[in-house]
mmCIF file of C-alpha atoms in Angstrom:
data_model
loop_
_atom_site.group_PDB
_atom_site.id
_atom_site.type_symbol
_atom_site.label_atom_id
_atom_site.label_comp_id
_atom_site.label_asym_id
_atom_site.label_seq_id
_atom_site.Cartn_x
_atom_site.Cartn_y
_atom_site.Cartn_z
ATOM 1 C CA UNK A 1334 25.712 -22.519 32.839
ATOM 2 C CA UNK A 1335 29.592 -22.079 31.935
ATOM 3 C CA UNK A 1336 30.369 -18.842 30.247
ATOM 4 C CA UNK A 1337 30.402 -19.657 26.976
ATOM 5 C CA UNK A 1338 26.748 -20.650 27.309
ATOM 6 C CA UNK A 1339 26.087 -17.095 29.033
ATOM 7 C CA UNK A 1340 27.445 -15.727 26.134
ATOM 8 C CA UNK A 1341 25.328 -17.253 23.869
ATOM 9 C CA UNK A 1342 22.324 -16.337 25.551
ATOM 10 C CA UNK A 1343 23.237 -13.132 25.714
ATOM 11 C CA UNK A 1344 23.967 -12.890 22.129
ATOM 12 C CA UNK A 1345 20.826 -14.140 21.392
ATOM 13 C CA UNK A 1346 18.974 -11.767 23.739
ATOM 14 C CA UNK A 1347 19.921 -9.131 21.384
ATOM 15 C CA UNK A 1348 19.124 -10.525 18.264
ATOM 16 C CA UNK A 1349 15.864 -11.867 19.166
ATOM 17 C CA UNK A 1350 15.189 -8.078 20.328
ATOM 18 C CA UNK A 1351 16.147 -7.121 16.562
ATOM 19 C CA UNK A 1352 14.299 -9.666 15.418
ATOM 20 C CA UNK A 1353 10.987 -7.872 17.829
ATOM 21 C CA UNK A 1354 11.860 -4.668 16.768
ATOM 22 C CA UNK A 1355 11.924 -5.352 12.603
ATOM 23 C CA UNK A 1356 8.676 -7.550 13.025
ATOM 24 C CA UNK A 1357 6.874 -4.416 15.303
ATOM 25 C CA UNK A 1358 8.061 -1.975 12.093
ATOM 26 C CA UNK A 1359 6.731 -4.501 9.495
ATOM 27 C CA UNK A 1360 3.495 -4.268 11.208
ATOM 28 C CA UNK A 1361 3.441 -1.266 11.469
ATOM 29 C CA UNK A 1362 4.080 -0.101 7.968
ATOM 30 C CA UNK A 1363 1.614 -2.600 7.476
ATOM 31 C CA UNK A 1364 -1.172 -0.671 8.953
ATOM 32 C CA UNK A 1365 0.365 3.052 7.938
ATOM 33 C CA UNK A 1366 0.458 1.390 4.215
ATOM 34 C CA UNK A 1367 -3.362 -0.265 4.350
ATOM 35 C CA UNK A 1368 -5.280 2.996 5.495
ATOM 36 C CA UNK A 1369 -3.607 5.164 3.008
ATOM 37 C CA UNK A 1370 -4.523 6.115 -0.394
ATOM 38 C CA UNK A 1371 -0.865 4.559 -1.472
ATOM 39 C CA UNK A 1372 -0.306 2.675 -4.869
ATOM 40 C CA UNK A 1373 2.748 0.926 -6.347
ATOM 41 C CA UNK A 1374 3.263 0.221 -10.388
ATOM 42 C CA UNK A 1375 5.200 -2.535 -10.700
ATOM 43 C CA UNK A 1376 5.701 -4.105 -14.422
ATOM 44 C CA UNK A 1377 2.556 -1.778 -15.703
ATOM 45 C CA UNK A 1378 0.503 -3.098 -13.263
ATOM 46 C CA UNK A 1379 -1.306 -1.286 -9.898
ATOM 47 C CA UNK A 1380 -0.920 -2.630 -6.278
ATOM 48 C CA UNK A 1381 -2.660 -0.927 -3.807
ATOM 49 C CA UNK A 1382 -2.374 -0.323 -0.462
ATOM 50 C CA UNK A 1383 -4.250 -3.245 0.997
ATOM 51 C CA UNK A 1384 -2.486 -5.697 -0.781
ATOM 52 C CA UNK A 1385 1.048 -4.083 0.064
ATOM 53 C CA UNK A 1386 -0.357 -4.490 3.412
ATOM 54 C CA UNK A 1387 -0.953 -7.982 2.969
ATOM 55 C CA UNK A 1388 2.252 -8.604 1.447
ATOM 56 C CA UNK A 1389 4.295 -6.595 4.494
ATOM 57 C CA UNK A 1390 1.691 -8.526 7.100
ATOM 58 C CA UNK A 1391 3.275 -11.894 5.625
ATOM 59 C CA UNK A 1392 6.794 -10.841 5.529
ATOM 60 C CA UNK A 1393 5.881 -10.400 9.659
ATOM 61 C CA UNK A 1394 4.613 -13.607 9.545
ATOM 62 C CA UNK A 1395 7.684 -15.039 8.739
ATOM 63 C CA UNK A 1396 10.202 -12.899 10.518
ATOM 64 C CA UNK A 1397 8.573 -13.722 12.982
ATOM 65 C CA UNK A 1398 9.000 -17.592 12.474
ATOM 66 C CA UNK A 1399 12.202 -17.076 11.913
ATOM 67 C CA UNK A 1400 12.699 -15.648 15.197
ATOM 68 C CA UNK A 1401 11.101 -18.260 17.035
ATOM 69 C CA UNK A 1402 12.937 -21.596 15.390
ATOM 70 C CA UNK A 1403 16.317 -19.717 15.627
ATOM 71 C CA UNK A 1404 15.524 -18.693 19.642
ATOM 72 C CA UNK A 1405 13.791 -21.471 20.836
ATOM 73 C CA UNK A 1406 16.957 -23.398 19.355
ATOM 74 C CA UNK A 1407 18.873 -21.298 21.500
ATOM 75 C CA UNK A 1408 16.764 -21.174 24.065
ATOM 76 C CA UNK A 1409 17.445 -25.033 24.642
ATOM 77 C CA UNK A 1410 21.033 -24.558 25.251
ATOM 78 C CA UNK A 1411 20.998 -21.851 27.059
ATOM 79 C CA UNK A 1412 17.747 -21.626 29.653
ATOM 80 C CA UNK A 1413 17.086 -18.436 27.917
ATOM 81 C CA UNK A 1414 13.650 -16.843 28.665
ATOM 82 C CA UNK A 1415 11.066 -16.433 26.542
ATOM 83 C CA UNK A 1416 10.457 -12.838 25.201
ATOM 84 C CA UNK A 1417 8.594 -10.276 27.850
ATOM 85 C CA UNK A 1418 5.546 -9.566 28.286
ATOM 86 C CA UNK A 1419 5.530 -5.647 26.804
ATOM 87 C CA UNK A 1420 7.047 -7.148 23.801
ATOM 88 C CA UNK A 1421 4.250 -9.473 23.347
ATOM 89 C CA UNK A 1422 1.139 -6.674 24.179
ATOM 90 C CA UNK A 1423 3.322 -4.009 21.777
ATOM 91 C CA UNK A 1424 3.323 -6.910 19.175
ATOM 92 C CA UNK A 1425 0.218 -8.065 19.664
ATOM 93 C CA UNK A 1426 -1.378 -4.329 19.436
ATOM 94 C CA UNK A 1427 0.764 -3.915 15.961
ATOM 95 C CA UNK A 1428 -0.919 -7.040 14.818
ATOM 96 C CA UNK A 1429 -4.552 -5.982 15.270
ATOM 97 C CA UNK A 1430 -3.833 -3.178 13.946
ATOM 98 C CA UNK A 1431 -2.040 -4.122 10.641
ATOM 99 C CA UNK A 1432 -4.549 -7.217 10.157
ATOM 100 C CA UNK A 1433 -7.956 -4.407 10.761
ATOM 101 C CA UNK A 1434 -5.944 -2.311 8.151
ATOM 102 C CA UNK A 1435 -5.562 -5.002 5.211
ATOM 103 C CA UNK A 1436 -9.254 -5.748 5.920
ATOM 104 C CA UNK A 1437 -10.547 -2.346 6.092
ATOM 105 C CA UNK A 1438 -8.287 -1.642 2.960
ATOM 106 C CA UNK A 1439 -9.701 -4.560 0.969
ATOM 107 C CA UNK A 1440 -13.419 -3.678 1.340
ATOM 108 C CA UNK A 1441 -12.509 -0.178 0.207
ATOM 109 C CA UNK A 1442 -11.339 -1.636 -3.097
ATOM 110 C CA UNK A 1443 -14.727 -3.548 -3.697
ATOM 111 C CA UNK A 1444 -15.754 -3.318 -7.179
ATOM 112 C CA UNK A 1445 -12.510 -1.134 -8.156
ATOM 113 C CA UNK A 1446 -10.808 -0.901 -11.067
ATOM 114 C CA UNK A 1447 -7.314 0.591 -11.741
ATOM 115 C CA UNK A 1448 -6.268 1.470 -15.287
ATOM 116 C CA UNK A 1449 -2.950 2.529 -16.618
ATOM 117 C CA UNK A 1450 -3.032 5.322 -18.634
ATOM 118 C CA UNK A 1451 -1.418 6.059 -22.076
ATOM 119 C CA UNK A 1452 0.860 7.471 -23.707
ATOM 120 C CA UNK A 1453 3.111 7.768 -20.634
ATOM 121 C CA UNK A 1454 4.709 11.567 -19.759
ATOM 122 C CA UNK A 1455 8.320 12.893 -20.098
ATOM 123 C CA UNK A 1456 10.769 10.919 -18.220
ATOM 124 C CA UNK A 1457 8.240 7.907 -17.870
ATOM 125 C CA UNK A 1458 5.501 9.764 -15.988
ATOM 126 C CA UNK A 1459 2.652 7.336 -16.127
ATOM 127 C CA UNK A 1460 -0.825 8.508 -15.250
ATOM 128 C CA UNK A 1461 -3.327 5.984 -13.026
ATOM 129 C CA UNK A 1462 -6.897 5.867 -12.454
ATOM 130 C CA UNK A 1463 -8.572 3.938 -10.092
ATOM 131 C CA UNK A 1464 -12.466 3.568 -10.234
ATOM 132 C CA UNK A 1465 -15.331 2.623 -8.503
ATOM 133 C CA UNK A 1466 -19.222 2.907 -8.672
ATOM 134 C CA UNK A 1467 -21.653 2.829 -5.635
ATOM 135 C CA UNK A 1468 -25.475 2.820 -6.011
ATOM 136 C CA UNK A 1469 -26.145 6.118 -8.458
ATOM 137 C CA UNK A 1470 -22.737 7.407 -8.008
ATOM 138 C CA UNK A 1471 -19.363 6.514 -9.920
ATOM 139 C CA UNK A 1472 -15.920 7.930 -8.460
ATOM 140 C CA UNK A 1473 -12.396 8.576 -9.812
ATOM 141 C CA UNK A 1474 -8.908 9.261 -8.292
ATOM 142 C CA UNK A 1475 -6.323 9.711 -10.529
ATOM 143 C CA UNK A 1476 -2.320 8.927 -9.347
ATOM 144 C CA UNK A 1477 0.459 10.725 -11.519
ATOM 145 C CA UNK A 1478 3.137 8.168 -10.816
ATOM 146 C CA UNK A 1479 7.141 9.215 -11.844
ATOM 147 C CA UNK A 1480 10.232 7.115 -11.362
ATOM 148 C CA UNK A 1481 9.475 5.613 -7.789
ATOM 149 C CA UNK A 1482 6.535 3.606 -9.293
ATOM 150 C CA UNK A 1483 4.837 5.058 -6.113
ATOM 151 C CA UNK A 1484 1.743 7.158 -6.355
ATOM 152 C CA UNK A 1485 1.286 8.528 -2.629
ATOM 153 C CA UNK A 1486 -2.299 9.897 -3.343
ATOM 154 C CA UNK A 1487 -4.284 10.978 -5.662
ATOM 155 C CA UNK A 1488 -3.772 14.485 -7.525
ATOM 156 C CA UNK A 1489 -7.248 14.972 -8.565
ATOM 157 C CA UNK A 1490 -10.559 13.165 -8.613
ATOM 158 C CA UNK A 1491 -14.478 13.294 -9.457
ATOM 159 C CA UNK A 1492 -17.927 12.180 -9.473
ATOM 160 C CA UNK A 1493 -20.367 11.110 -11.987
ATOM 161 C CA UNK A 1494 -23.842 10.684 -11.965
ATOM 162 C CA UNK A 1495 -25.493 7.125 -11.573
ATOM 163 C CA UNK A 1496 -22.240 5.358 -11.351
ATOM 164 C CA UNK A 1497 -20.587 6.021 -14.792
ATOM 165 C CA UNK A 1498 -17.071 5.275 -15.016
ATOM 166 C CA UNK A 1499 -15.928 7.685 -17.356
ATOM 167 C CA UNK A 1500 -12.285 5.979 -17.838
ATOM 168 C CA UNK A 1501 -13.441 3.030 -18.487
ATOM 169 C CA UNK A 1502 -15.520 4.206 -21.011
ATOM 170 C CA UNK A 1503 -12.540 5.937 -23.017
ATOM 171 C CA UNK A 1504 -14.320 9.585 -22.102
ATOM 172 C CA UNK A 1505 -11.089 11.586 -21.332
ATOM 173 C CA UNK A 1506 -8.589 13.009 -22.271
ATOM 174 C CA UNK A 1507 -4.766 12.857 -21.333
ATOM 175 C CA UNK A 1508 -2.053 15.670 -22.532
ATOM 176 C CA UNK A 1509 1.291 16.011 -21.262
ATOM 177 C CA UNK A 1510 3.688 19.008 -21.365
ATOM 178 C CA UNK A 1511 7.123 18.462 -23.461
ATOM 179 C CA UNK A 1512 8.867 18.448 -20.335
ATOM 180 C CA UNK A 1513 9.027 18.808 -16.628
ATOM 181 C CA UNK A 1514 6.779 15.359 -16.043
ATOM 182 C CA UNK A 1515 3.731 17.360 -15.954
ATOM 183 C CA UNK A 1516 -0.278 16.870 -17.744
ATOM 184 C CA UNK A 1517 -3.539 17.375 -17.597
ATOM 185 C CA UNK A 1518 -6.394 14.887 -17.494
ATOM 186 C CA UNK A 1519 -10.292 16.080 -18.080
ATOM 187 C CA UNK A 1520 -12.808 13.245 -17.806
ATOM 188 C CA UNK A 1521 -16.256 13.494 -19.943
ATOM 189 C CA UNK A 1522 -19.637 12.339 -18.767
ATOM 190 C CA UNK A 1523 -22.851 12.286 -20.884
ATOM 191 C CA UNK A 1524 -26.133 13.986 -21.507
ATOM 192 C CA UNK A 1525 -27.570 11.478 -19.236
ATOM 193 C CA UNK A 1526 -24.816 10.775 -16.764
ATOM 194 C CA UNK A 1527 -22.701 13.923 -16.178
ATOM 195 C CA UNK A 1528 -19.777 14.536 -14.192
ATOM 196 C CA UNK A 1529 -20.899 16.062 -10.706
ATOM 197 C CA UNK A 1530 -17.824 17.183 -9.544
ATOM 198 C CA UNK A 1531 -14.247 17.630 -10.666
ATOM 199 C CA UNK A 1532 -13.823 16.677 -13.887
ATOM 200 C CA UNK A 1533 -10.254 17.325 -14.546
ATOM 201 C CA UNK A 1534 -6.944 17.387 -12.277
ATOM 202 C CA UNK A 1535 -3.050 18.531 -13.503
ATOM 203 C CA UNK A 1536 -0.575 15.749 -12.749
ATOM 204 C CA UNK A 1537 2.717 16.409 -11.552
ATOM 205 C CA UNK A 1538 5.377 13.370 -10.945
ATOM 206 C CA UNK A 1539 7.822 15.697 -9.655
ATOM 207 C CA UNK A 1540 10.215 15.201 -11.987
#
């Protein structure tokens, strides 16, 4: 191998160990972003945390083709070996973990429903509700979401008897103050399906 070749290699070395470390974050994030209770508004519409997951569990994906064309290539001139065997078990633990976390995420979100809230709050503060209904009992979380388009986790939430989904309905009620990014929702059940617990939450966007 001349030096020019050794050169190369070791250039290489050290990207393909970027290349390890930004696909071992992606993953990661991945699995941090699919457990949590993490939404993103993009264009008036909700993406939750699974489906970020997804979406950072592909951009892994092809990182982490990327990685492989561009090294192998060099690999051919160079004798360069492949990558060690921590690298792999650290990579391969990030993987099982992200890919358990989109999954786990997803059947979470069976039979969920998000709704964007309006009017929308001083300085764009946009309230978010997502809902769900299992056997005799209906759940809501609701997001106060400001100018990241990020709701981390829910400010408030409630129950309702034999699965009513009080948003969906139209049985609430939004307010906001005149400034400061800062409301109030209350939620309304019936005579027949009541709201069990919460029933109202203040939302703050932090603005």
């Amino acid at each position: 191998m001349t030096n020019g070749e050794a050169g190369v290699g070791r250039t290489w070395k050290r990207r393909a160990a970027g290349y390890d470390m930004a696909v071992a974050g992606l993953l990661l994030l991945a699995a941090a972003t699919g457990w949590s209770d993490l939404v993103l508004l993009v264009s008036g519409s909700v993406v939750p945390g699974w489906a970020l997951c997804v979406v950072l569990l592909c951009a892994a994906a092809v990182l982490a083709g990327v990685r492989a064309v561009r090294v192998r290539s060099a690999a051919g001139r160079t004798g360069m070996p492949s990558r060690p065997l921590p690298v792999r078990a650290v990579r391969g633990v990030a993987l099982v973990a992200a890919v358990l976390s989109c999954a786990a995420g997803a059947l979470d979100e069976l039979g969920a429903e998000y709704y964007v809230l309006h009017p929308t709050g001083p300085g764009g503060c946009t309230a978010v509700v997502r809902e769900t209904s299992f056997l005799v009992i209906g759940s809501g979380d609701v997001y106060a979401i400001g100018p990241s388009h990020i709701g981390w986790g829910p400010s408030g939430s409630w129950i309702a008897d034999d699965g009513y989904r009080p948003v969906a309905s139209g049985a609430y009620e939004l307010r906001w103050n005149g400034r400061g990014g800062r409301g109030t929702i209350r939620v309304h059940g019936t005579e027949t399906d009541p709201i069990v617990s919460g029933g109202s939450a203040s939302l703050d966007c932090g603005s």
